[in-house]
Amino acid sequence: MRAARLLARISTAPALLIVAWLAVSLPLLLAGFFRPGPALVLFVPVATLVLWLGLRERRPPHEGDENDENDEGDENDKGGDEAGEHAGPLGAVSWWSAGGVLAVGLGFLVFQVVMCAEQVIVRRDPASYVQFATWLTDHGSLPIPQWRAAFGGDDAALRYGSPAFYQVGQDLVPQFMAGLPLILAFGGWLGGTHGLLGMAPLLGACAVMAFGGLVARLAGPGWAPAGALLLALTTPMVWVSRSTYSELPALVLLLGGLALLYDARKDEERRAAGGGRRRGLPPEAGKAFLGGLALGLIVLVRIDGLRDVLPVVVFAGLLVAGRRHRTGLPLAAGLALGAGAGLAEGFLLSRPYLDYLSASLDPLLMISAALVAATAVMTIVLRWEVTGSRLRRLGAWVSRGRTPAALAVLTALIFAAFAARPLVQTVRREPANADDELNVHFIEQVQRIGGLAVDGTRQYSELSLHWAAWYIGVPGLLMAALGAALLARRLARGRAPEWTLPFAMIAWTTVLVLWRPGITPDHPWASRRLIAVVIPGLLLLAVWGTAWTARRIRRSGYGPRTAGRFAAGAVLLLLVPIVVPSGGILASRTDQGEVAAVRRLCGQLGPERSAVVVERATADRFLQVIRSMCGVPAARTVTGATQADVRRVIGKVYEAGRRPVIVGAEAGQVAPYGRPVHAVSLRTRQDERTLVEPPDGTWSLSVDVWTAEPPPPEE
């Protein structure tokens, strides 16, 4: 069926292409030679190979006789395709399902391109990623030089670092992992700054289609368009897809990797049934390897992705223990290669960032190592007949007892506990470093604006499940709880094996993130912590729970028409609480005009200049902007620097054969050194910042930059 193939492929191809691009670009970056020519020349054959391995199929033993073990998906929409043609891993799929997912993805892409933000002035992470990617686009290597010679050499009054760009010796080291900047650089090569920014809507659309494909696999193809639409209209998905957030490629890799592993399982079932024997690498092995690689490469995009993929380690061990070597071993190899590449990049190119995170990263690394060792022991114990047979008998006994029902109740109680958490706990954290102190002051400012009691140590983590309810609605949250409880019982009974890994990853990450979000709690900013796994995971459970209920109604004798009406009403009930709160964000454009403002600043600076920023906030926002986008050496004065210090630096710049430009936020800050010029006067909108209610609008944003060109010192 061509519709089935279309739906299967549009949901995995984006992840495969990202895998191919990172596989090519990371080695080039490590070699200091990340340039368009070598990258594109290598990418074409690697992408061709990856797509071939990830999209090829094993035909069933008898066309049309495939027996789908997922009893939750056997009543999916059928029809509209050529009878007798192999349908791939999804079974029979209508053109409505495939076309619906594609339409939602393309509509999302067009709308988000129109509404795309221009966050290039560094205030938070998106602009930091843009400047990181801009440097890679133009230079193709790390670290970033400080260009001290442009200021006449070392001077005690100057510093070169800024937020997200650490000053380390004579170099500047970007804060974040290189995965997203490597992807953004592709857009930068194609379309400059606007092409780079446009990668965010593209990645968001790919995530929406990948989610639709995963819904098709786990809940049924008929539910795929609804699933894609639900995710596309949530506030976090709308918001995060308009700016360059690392959660975007991580989400594509997660959803695509899970879909690939589902497809590998289907191919393995066909092989076990005796169908489609062929020479060479089995299709299931290639998909399992690429699925593991996609999941492992999440670490290259987000270092905390290491926590999210820990269940994959155990799952791979269970496959090997069950002698499913064609998928277990390739999955383990791909996961190890991807996660290893991410850790290698982190320790080689982003070491100051990892050092900053050491308080949480070091325990995570130890837990990961211990889990790998424990999984190896588990695999050996399960494979050894003496112990393995006893454990299998124990598992069979447990699955027939009360444990499955107890797990379902426990799942419901966990949801209830998180819902009641604000009644019994108020989460606070005392500042432990300078960055924590800045966060305290920031939270206090937001509290004053919102009319709340001022307490900068508040983390608001006790509201984490309420955050999720803001974004997917109470009906969605309740249906997700129902789906999670039912699936916990099914899995404990040894049923719905295709849900084993998705459920484990969703449950593991959701509980950890809800317990400790680990992010500044203003919204929509904090919602980025939920969009990586929690929001799509809960929506997937909600859609599955809705599909299960619809099938129960049909099987109870009410007939397909009643079940169809229930399904339509249920989707509407899930959709309305998502759309209503997202309306304010959906219709609001933020951070407009920043690219033009920076270009005017660059034109004002001109060539052969050395920029000295004398005001802290302007230095934080523009130091790397001037360096990356204007190509002008930039430095900042230290706290307490005097006019005499600045004049000394001006003289050294002239002695170095360059022309200094003094940069500040107000005319009075640069007037002592020359005639003030209002280089940037930006008036735009920025994201709202709320703490105890969902965001529904924007705030104003004003950015001013003044420059002055000092005359040469008198001889």
XYZ file of C-alpha atoms in Angstrom:
715
model
C 0.000 0.000 0.000
C 1.464 3.292 -1.046
C -0.360 5.202 1.710
C 1.139 2.882 4.337
C 4.615 3.338 2.909
C 4.165 7.110 2.778
C 3.081 7.309 6.407
C 5.827 4.946 7.541
C 8.536 6.849 5.681
C 7.629 10.446 6.439
C 7.799 9.552 10.122
C 11.280 7.992 10.009
C 13.058 9.732 7.119
C 13.677 13.002 9.066
C 15.419 11.137 11.889
C 17.450 9.135 9.374
C 18.578 12.299 7.606
C 19.592 13.890 10.910
C 21.537 10.737 11.786
C 23.339 10.877 8.427
C 24.124 14.576 8.791
C 25.501 14.243 12.315
C 27.502 11.165 11.306
C 29.236 13.288 8.663
C 29.456 16.674 10.351
C 30.730 15.654 13.795
C 33.961 14.035 12.549
C 34.571 17.057 10.304
C 34.077 19.408 13.250
C 36.407 17.376 15.452
C 38.977 17.575 12.645
C 38.459 21.342 12.379
C 37.253 21.100 8.782
C 33.475 21.514 8.897
C 32.986 23.226 5.552
C 30.153 23.037 2.976
C 32.128 21.201 0.306
C 33.365 18.219 2.310
C 30.164 18.006 4.384
C 27.787 17.921 1.417
C 29.977 15.607 -0.647
C 30.103 13.082 2.188
C 26.475 13.574 3.210
C 24.936 12.448 -0.076
C 26.302 8.864 -0.074
C 25.919 8.485 3.698
C 22.298 9.683 3.580
C 21.590 7.346 0.656
C 22.937 4.380 2.611
C 21.119 5.331 5.811
C 17.790 5.828 4.027
C 18.183 2.507 2.231
C 18.893 0.661 5.464
C 16.140 2.428 7.391
C 13.347 2.292 4.831
C 13.722 -1.114 3.183
C 11.256 -3.785 4.220
C 11.011 -7.515 4.665
C 7.950 -8.880 2.931
C 5.619 -11.171 4.883
C 5.522 -14.878 3.958
C 2.145 -14.533 2.254
C 0.908 -11.182 1.012
C -2.254 -10.190 2.794
C -1.837 -12.793 5.590
C 0.175 -10.656 7.984
C -1.062 -11.154 11.531
C -0.595 -8.010 13.603
C -0.051 -8.996 17.209
C -1.161 -5.602 18.421
C -4.803 -6.218 19.228
C -5.200 -2.511 19.833
C -4.540 -1.660 16.200
C -6.498 -4.273 14.280
C -9.448 -2.011 13.611
C -7.630 0.787 11.892
C -8.911 2.549 8.830
C -8.527 0.467 5.721
C -9.238 1.027 2.087
C -8.183 3.423 -0.571
C -5.102 1.435 -1.665
C -4.316 -1.305 -4.091
C -5.325 -4.683 -2.750
C -2.595 -7.212 -2.349
C 0.317 -4.766 -2.284
C 2.663 -5.129 0.693
C 1.640 -2.586 3.344
C 4.883 -2.388 5.312
C 5.024 -2.237 9.130
C 1.735 -0.343 9.545
C -0.600 -2.799 7.863
C -3.506 -1.374 5.870
C -3.580 2.431 5.907
C -6.082 4.768 4.247
C -4.998 7.778 2.279
C -6.896 9.843 4.839
C -4.443 8.763 7.547
C -1.266 9.293 5.536
C -2.484 12.465 3.859
C -3.802 13.835 7.139
C -0.439 13.532 8.879
C 1.340 15.034 5.883
C -1.151 17.901 5.699
C -0.797 18.672 9.401
C 2.999 18.646 9.093
C 3.083 20.872 6.018
C 0.473 23.258 7.425
C 2.451 23.489 10.654
C 5.633 24.223 8.691
C 4.099 27.030 6.617
C 2.450 28.693 9.601
C 5.564 28.490 11.763
C 7.800 29.889 9.011
C 5.494 32.921 8.836
C 5.555 33.302 12.635
C 9.240 32.389 13.100
C 11.121 34.374 15.737
C 14.429 36.113 15.057
C 16.259 35.415 18.295
C 19.829 36.385 17.403
C 20.545 38.887 20.202
C 21.735 36.758 23.110
C 19.266 36.789 25.986
C 18.498 33.088 26.337
C 19.469 29.783 24.736
C 18.027 30.164 21.191
C 20.246 33.124 20.308
C 23.235 31.393 21.912
C 22.668 28.443 19.584
C 22.315 30.834 16.641
C 25.651 32.476 17.391
C 27.308 29.079 17.904
C 25.890 27.907 14.560
C 26.802 31.163 12.812
C 30.405 30.715 13.857
C 30.417 27.149 12.531
C 28.746 28.272 9.311
C 31.490 30.796 8.595
C 34.534 29.174 10.199
C 33.859 25.444 10.578
C 36.053 24.882 13.623
C 36.256 25.306 17.384
C 37.254 26.863 19.726
C 36.536 30.509 18.935
C 39.611 32.788 19.069
C 39.532 35.855 21.290
C 41.578 37.969 18.835
C 43.444 39.683 21.645
C 45.957 41.071 19.170
C 43.187 43.308 17.817
C 43.240 45.084 21.200
C 46.984 45.426 21.425
C 47.481 42.244 23.421
C 46.538 41.379 26.986
C 45.003 44.045 29.181
C 43.718 43.662 32.739
C 40.689 45.840 31.928
C 39.348 43.505 29.231
C 37.483 40.205 29.216
C 36.210 38.249 26.227
C 33.628 35.807 27.573
C 29.871 36.276 27.690
C 26.833 34.145 28.562
C 27.073 30.767 26.781
C 30.624 31.503 25.616
C 33.230 30.619 28.215
C 36.583 32.382 28.291
C 39.175 29.602 28.586
C 42.776 30.715 28.278
C 43.209 32.342 24.871
C 39.990 30.809 23.493
C 36.207 31.018 23.766
C 34.295 27.755 24.187
C 30.556 27.609 23.381
C 28.449 26.384 26.261
C 26.184 23.851 24.599
C 26.451 20.540 22.818
C 27.226 20.831 19.104
C 24.360 18.713 17.722
C 21.866 21.512 17.079
C 24.448 24.047 15.782
C 25.719 21.439 13.309
C 22.163 21.041 11.995
C 21.512 24.783 11.937
C 24.707 25.361 9.986
C 23.175 23.477 7.064
C 20.413 26.093 6.920
C 23.004 28.835 7.297
C 24.904 27.581 4.264
C 21.704 27.522 2.214
C 20.088 30.791 3.281
C 22.260 32.777 5.650
C 20.822 33.870 8.987
C 17.207 33.519 7.863
C 17.941 30.046 6.495
C 19.501 29.129 9.815
C 16.474 30.402 11.753
C 14.132 28.608 9.345
C 15.510 25.263 10.443
C 13.432 25.539 13.647
C 10.014 25.362 11.909
C 11.343 22.607 9.648
C 12.491 20.509 12.592
C 9.188 21.174 14.353
C 7.203 19.967 11.342
C 9.369 16.852 11.148
C 8.655 16.168 14.839
C 4.901 16.535 14.257
C 4.961 14.042 11.367
C 7.203 11.659 13.303
C 4.729 11.765 16.176
C 1.874 11.009 13.796
C 3.808 8.006 12.519
C 4.448 6.715 16.029
C 0.757 7.135 16.890
C -0.064 5.110 13.775
C 2.212 2.310 14.906
C 1.096 2.162 18.533
C -2.532 3.342 18.512
C -3.537 2.670 14.921
C -3.175 4.576 11.614
C -6.677 6.003 11.887
C -5.583 7.999 14.934
C -2.401 9.373 13.352
C -3.788 12.675 11.980
C -5.476 13.444 15.293
C -2.279 12.697 17.189
C -0.206 14.926 14.895
C -2.746 17.755 15.214
C -2.901 17.509 19.001
C 0.865 17.811 19.350
C 1.099 20.551 16.712
C -1.353 22.803 18.565
C 0.089 22.506 22.080
C 1.647 25.709 23.361
C 5.109 24.142 23.920
C 5.244 22.708 20.385
C 4.123 25.968 18.807
C 6.518 27.996 20.914
C 9.606 25.820 20.697
C 9.298 25.435 16.898
C 9.660 29.166 16.315
C 13.137 29.429 17.798
C 16.302 27.376 17.770
C 15.848 25.042 20.752
C 17.780 21.791 21.149
C 14.569 19.951 22.043
C 13.531 20.017 18.365
C 16.139 17.646 16.849
C 16.109 15.601 20.057
C 12.365 15.041 19.651
C 12.754 14.046 15.989
C 15.478 11.563 16.935
C 13.405 10.155 19.807
C 10.206 9.646 17.827
C 11.993 8.443 14.713
C 14.188 6.073 16.698
C 11.197 4.488 18.426
C 9.415 4.130 15.069
C 12.467 2.429 13.558
C 12.612 -0.059 16.424
C 8.915 -0.819 15.962
C 9.545 -1.463 12.258
C 12.533 -3.674 13.105
C 10.298 -5.746 15.365
C 7.778 -6.187 12.552
C 10.515 -7.313 10.149
C 11.780 -9.741 12.780
C 8.301 -11.219 13.130
C 8.115 -11.764 9.372
C 11.500 -13.449 9.376
C 10.375 -15.739 12.213
C 7.294 -16.594 10.143
C 9.596 -17.741 7.339
C 9.054 -14.919 4.908
C 11.309 -12.823 2.741
C 14.641 -14.574 3.252
C 17.440 -12.648 1.607
C 21.185 -12.428 1.616
C 23.184 -9.734 3.349
C 22.231 -7.599 6.308
C 18.665 -8.366 7.466
C 16.336 -5.330 7.320
C 15.571 -5.630 11.022
C 19.253 -5.428 11.919
C 19.772 -2.230 9.938
C 16.697 -0.593 11.438
C 17.619 -1.656 14.958
C 21.119 -0.226 14.540
C 19.829 3.061 13.123
C 17.099 3.246 15.770
C 19.715 2.831 18.495
C 21.986 5.354 16.776
C 19.166 7.900 16.557
C 18.360 7.486 20.252
C 22.027 7.624 21.219
C 22.646 10.803 19.213
C 20.142 12.606 21.420
C 23.130 12.955 23.771
C 24.964 14.941 21.074
C 22.030 17.352 21.020
C 21.161 17.465 24.738
C 23.504 16.126 27.388
C 20.556 15.300 29.670
C 19.360 13.027 26.880
C 21.690 10.486 28.487
C 19.109 10.115 31.247
C 16.259 9.681 28.766
C 17.893 6.791 26.869
C 18.833 4.683 29.894
C 15.769 2.420 29.425
C 17.089 1.575 25.955
C 20.133 -0.052 27.571
C 17.937 -2.444 29.540
C 15.697 -3.082 26.539
C 18.671 -4.030 24.386
C 19.856 -6.383 27.126
C 16.452 -8.056 27.232
C 16.521 -8.571 23.459
C 19.948 -10.208 23.639
C 18.852 -12.296 26.620
C 15.890 -13.460 24.564
C 18.307 -14.497 21.773
C 16.943 -11.846 19.447
C 20.425 -11.094 18.211
C 19.364 -9.600 14.897
C 17.880 -6.641 16.727
C 19.386 -6.690 20.227
C 23.049 -6.503 19.271
C 22.600 -3.862 16.516
C 20.466 -1.788 18.880
C 23.132 -1.911 21.572
C 25.856 -1.067 19.059
C 23.949 1.891 17.605
C 23.062 3.246 21.046
C 26.658 2.968 22.257
C 28.002 4.631 19.109
C 25.533 7.534 19.253
C 25.832 8.186 22.982
C 29.603 7.743 22.775
C 29.793 10.344 20.008
C 27.806 12.771 22.128
C 29.993 12.267 25.189
C 33.151 12.542 23.099
C 32.017 15.869 21.647
C 31.064 17.092 25.096
C 34.391 16.300 26.728
C 36.481 17.411 23.738
C 34.680 20.580 22.640
C 32.225 21.536 25.419
C 34.186 20.600 28.526
C 33.513 23.845 30.492
C 29.785 23.250 30.028
C 30.080 19.706 31.358
C 32.183 20.964 34.255
C 29.447 23.476 35.068
C 26.921 20.616 35.100
C 29.196 18.286 37.077
C 26.984 18.286 40.180
C 24.219 16.538 38.214
C 26.207 15.062 35.325
C 28.747 13.095 37.366
C 26.067 11.122 39.264
C 24.263 10.525 35.957
C 27.442 9.135 34.398
C 27.950 6.831 37.381
C 24.335 5.678 37.229
C 24.721 5.024 33.503
C 27.869 2.974 34.013
C 26.234 1.003 36.822
C 23.161 0.369 34.671
C 25.267 -0.911 31.787
C 27.066 -3.280 34.161
C 23.794 -4.416 35.754
C 22.265 -4.994 32.310
C 25.226 -7.131 31.309
C 24.773 -9.223 34.461
C 21.024 -9.472 33.833
C 21.642 -10.643 30.274
C 24.031 -13.367 31.425
C 21.666 -14.514 34.169
C 18.710 -14.695 31.777
C 20.687 -16.538 29.106
C 22.066 -19.137 31.539
C 19.564 -21.945 31.481
C 19.781 -22.723 35.209
C 18.777 -19.235 36.304
C 17.004 -18.096 33.157
C 14.380 -20.837 33.223
C 13.555 -20.100 36.862
C 13.250 -16.382 36.218
C 10.983 -17.018 33.242
C 8.754 -19.226 35.364
C 8.693 -16.524 38.026
C 7.720 -13.947 35.419
C 4.930 -16.165 34.110
C 3.627 -16.647 37.652
C 3.704 -12.901 38.334
C 1.876 -12.135 35.089
C -0.965 -14.462 36.123
C -1.299 -13.022 39.617
C -2.404 -9.724 41.059
C 0.762 -7.839 40.175
C -0.544 -6.471 36.835
C -3.606 -4.985 38.522
C -1.433 -3.611 41.324
C 0.826 -1.909 38.776
C -2.198 -0.302 37.138
C -3.330 1.055 40.506
C 0.195 2.242 41.308
C 0.335 4.116 37.993
C -2.908 5.917 38.790
C -1.650 6.734 42.286
C 1.528 8.286 40.873
C -0.575 10.652 38.772
C -2.705 11.460 41.814
C 0.378 12.087 43.962
C 1.838 14.571 41.487
C -1.541 16.301 41.237
C -1.729 16.663 45.041
C 1.943 17.607 45.451
C 1.325 21.388 45.775
C -0.840 20.694 48.835
C 2.023 19.113 50.764
C 5.227 20.583 49.346
C 6.749 23.920 48.355
C 10.026 23.404 46.497
C 12.819 25.862 47.228
C 16.512 25.907 46.442
C 19.113 28.073 48.097
C 21.620 29.615 45.650
C 24.957 27.813 45.527
C 26.824 29.905 42.934
C 26.716 33.167 40.999
C 24.368 31.778 38.357
C 21.952 30.674 41.070
C 22.039 34.187 42.511
C 21.096 35.625 39.119
C 18.196 33.173 38.908
C 17.001 34.258 42.360
C 16.956 37.905 41.270
C 15.213 36.995 38.016
C 12.461 35.018 39.788
C 11.961 37.892 42.228
C 11.480 40.308 39.327
C 8.896 38.033 37.695
C 7.112 37.621 41.045
C 6.887 41.396 41.482
C 5.517 41.852 37.971
C 2.950 39.100 38.572
C 1.904 40.428 41.971
C 3.145 37.319 43.808
C 4.872 36.992 47.161
C 8.560 37.666 46.607
C 10.715 34.607 47.293
C 13.471 34.060 44.764
C 14.310 30.620 46.109
C 10.935 29.232 44.955
C 11.292 26.657 42.160
C 7.565 25.925 41.628
C 8.478 22.310 40.798
C 5.545 21.079 42.850
C 3.300 22.409 40.041
C 4.951 20.298 37.347
C 1.937 18.077 36.619
C -0.244 21.169 36.609
C 2.088 22.575 33.925
C 1.333 19.520 31.821
C -2.392 20.036 32.408
C -2.035 23.632 31.178
C -0.703 22.402 27.871
C -2.596 19.166 27.107
C -5.764 19.900 29.093
C -7.358 18.044 31.981
C -9.183 15.585 29.650
C -5.885 14.745 27.964
C -4.180 14.250 31.298
C -6.965 11.998 32.586
C -6.979 9.947 29.399
C -3.177 9.660 29.594
C -3.505 8.327 33.148
C -6.063 5.783 31.932
C -3.836 4.731 29.044
C -0.781 4.451 31.284
C -2.627 2.322 33.848
C -4.042 -0.033 31.201
C -0.689 -0.396 29.468
C 1.121 -1.053 32.750
C -1.289 -3.946 33.357
C -0.942 -5.263 29.798
C 2.839 -5.160 29.856
C 2.922 -6.922 33.210
C 0.798 -9.651 31.636
C 3.251 -10.019 28.771
C 0.977 -8.384 26.209
C 1.497 -5.356 23.892
C 5.257 -5.999 23.529
C 5.550 -3.181 20.978
C 4.878 -0.780 23.863
C 7.691 -2.056 26.097
C 10.348 0.496 25.170
C 8.079 3.497 24.453
C 6.236 3.013 27.748
C 9.482 2.575 29.687
C 11.012 5.753 28.226
C 7.848 7.793 28.744
C 7.321 6.589 32.317
C 10.978 6.914 33.338
C 11.547 10.405 31.942
C 8.121 11.764 32.872
C 8.468 10.822 36.531
C 11.996 12.249 36.755
C 11.145 15.486 34.942
C 7.965 16.048 36.931
C 9.800 15.426 40.192
C 12.701 17.736 39.351
C 12.259 19.852 36.201
C 15.624 21.518 36.771
C 14.801 24.727 34.892
C 13.994 28.345 35.661
C 10.246 28.066 36.280
C 8.855 30.917 34.164
C 6.584 29.954 31.273
C 6.628 29.348 28.369
C 10.375 28.948 28.996
C 9.942 26.031 31.424
C 7.683 24.218 28.954
C 10.755 23.276 26.906
C 11.585 20.779 29.654
C 8.228 19.089 29.017
C 8.244 19.026 25.213
C 11.268 16.723 24.913
C 9.415 13.641 26.227
C 6.638 14.463 28.706
C 4.120 16.261 26.476
C 4.396 13.917 23.461
C 4.513 10.914 25.793
C 1.349 11.908 27.638
C -0.422 12.694 24.367
C 0.583 9.306 22.977
C -0.867 7.604 26.050
C -4.005 9.757 25.802
C -4.575 8.869 22.157
C -4.018 5.188 22.883
C -6.430 5.363 25.816
C -9.030 7.032 23.609
C -8.558 4.418 20.889
C -8.901 1.627 23.471
C -12.146 3.143 24.765
C -13.557 3.487 21.244
C -12.813 -0.170 20.532
C -14.414 -1.233 23.803
C -17.561 0.648 22.803
C -17.586 -1.041 19.416
C -16.999 -4.493 20.861
C -19.752 -3.958 23.428
C -22.334 -4.128 20.680
C -22.933 -0.439 20.018
C -21.595 -0.757 16.493
C -19.031 1.152 14.441
C -21.215 4.245 14.008
C -21.499 4.846 17.746
C -17.806 4.125 18.215
C -16.994 6.574 15.420
C -19.106 9.287 17.013
C -17.394 8.680 20.328
C -13.970 8.895 18.664
C -14.818 12.194 16.967
C -16.229 13.624 20.189
C -13.241 12.400 22.201
C -10.756 13.983 19.801
C -12.699 17.260 20.025
C -12.694 16.995 23.829
C -8.914 16.546 23.768
C -8.375 19.281 21.189
C -10.372 22.170 22.661
C -8.449 22.419 25.997
C -5.229 22.433 23.967
C -6.235 25.104 21.460
C -7.914 27.557 23.834
C -4.874 28.274 26.073
C -2.450 28.189 23.119
C -4.357 30.871 21.187
C -2.392 33.786 22.625
C 0.951 32.199 21.774
C -0.295 30.865 18.444
C -1.165 34.322 17.139
C 1.802 36.227 18.615
C 5.071 36.978 16.883
C 8.115 37.649 19.026
C 11.691 38.845 18.565
C 10.977 40.406 15.192
C 13.461 42.778 13.585
C 16.528 41.463 15.386
C 18.327 40.377 12.225
C 17.880 43.805 10.606
C 18.966 45.516 13.831
C 22.161 43.472 14.001
C 22.895 44.159 10.348
C 22.572 47.893 10.992
C 24.972 47.542 13.913
C 27.439 45.625 11.769
C 27.228 48.326 9.104
C 27.843 50.984 11.731
C 30.923 49.169 13.041
C 32.477 48.631 9.635
C 35.705 46.783 8.786
C 39.043 47.005 10.598
C 37.323 47.889 13.851
C 37.775 46.525 17.362
C 34.649 46.790 19.532
C 34.987 47.545 23.247
C 31.692 47.128 25.133
C 31.579 49.190 28.317
C 28.153 48.176 29.695
C 27.384 44.754 31.192
C 23.963 43.958 29.695
C 25.036 45.099 26.229
C 28.171 42.976 26.499
C 26.105 39.952 27.534
C 23.772 40.405 24.587
C 26.098 41.551 21.826
C 29.675 40.426 22.445
C 29.392 37.169 20.489
C 26.916 38.751 18.048
C 29.544 41.308 17.052
C 32.184 38.588 16.839
C 30.102 36.028 14.869
C 27.699 38.050 12.731
C 29.765 41.204 12.189
C 33.165 39.503 12.035
C 34.582 42.185 14.318
C 36.834 41.435 17.321
C 34.944 42.241 20.517
C 35.898 42.597 24.169
C 34.194 43.870 27.319
C 35.499 45.954 30.166
C 35.730 44.409 33.602
C 33.577 45.559 36.503
C 35.135 48.684 37.974
C 37.018 49.704 34.842
C 37.601 53.452 34.681
C 37.642 55.886 31.786
C 41.415 55.880 32.072
C 41.395 52.098 31.521
C 39.202 52.493 28.443
C 41.430 55.255 27.029
C 44.467 53.036 27.547
C 42.760 50.265 25.566
C 41.829 52.778 22.837
C 45.469 53.734 22.480
C 46.568 50.086 22.265
C 43.971 49.386 19.566
C 45.309 52.249 17.452
C 48.869 51.006 18.025
C 47.736 47.599 16.688
C 46.725 49.280 13.423
C 42.971 49.097 14.002
C 40.179 51.551 14.833
C 38.343 51.189 18.171
C 34.572 51.511 18.598
C 33.107 51.988 22.066
C 29.726 50.281 22.560
C 27.138 50.838 25.302
C 23.432 50.926 26.068
C 23.103 54.691 26.511
C 24.591 57.726 24.835
C 26.129 58.876 28.118
C 28.144 55.670 28.414
C 30.007 56.237 25.124
C 29.967 60.057 24.932
C 33.248 60.491 26.880
C 35.091 58.776 24.029
C 33.515 60.299 20.902
C 30.309 61.390 19.189
C 27.451 59.033 20.190
C 25.605 57.228 17.384
C 22.312 55.414 18.027
C 23.216 52.188 16.215
C 20.325 49.989 17.404
C 16.841 51.105 18.441
C 14.769 47.920 18.490
C 11.170 47.861 19.692
C 9.602 44.438 19.534
C 7.834 41.772 21.611
C 9.304 38.985 23.722
C 7.962 35.863 25.428
C 5.749 36.340 28.441
C 7.044 35.133 31.805
C 4.496 33.605 34.161
C 4.935 31.408 37.212
C 1.521 30.176 38.364
C -0.653 30.352 35.254
C -0.290 29.358 31.603
C 1.229 31.969 29.276
C -1.160 33.597 26.839
C 0.616 36.645 25.449
C 3.862 38.578 25.088
C 5.773 41.382 26.739
C 7.400 44.409 25.159
C 11.148 44.420 24.519
C 13.395 47.406 23.917
C 17.028 47.107 22.906
C 19.262 50.138 22.406
C 22.905 50.226 21.420
C 25.010 53.368 21.150
C 28.455 53.530 19.606
C 31.240 56.060 19.498
C 34.477 56.088 17.521
C 37.259 57.717 19.567
C 39.734 59.944 17.769
C 43.357 58.800 17.647
C 45.326 59.768 20.747
C 47.530 62.806 20.365
C 51.129 62.049 19.564
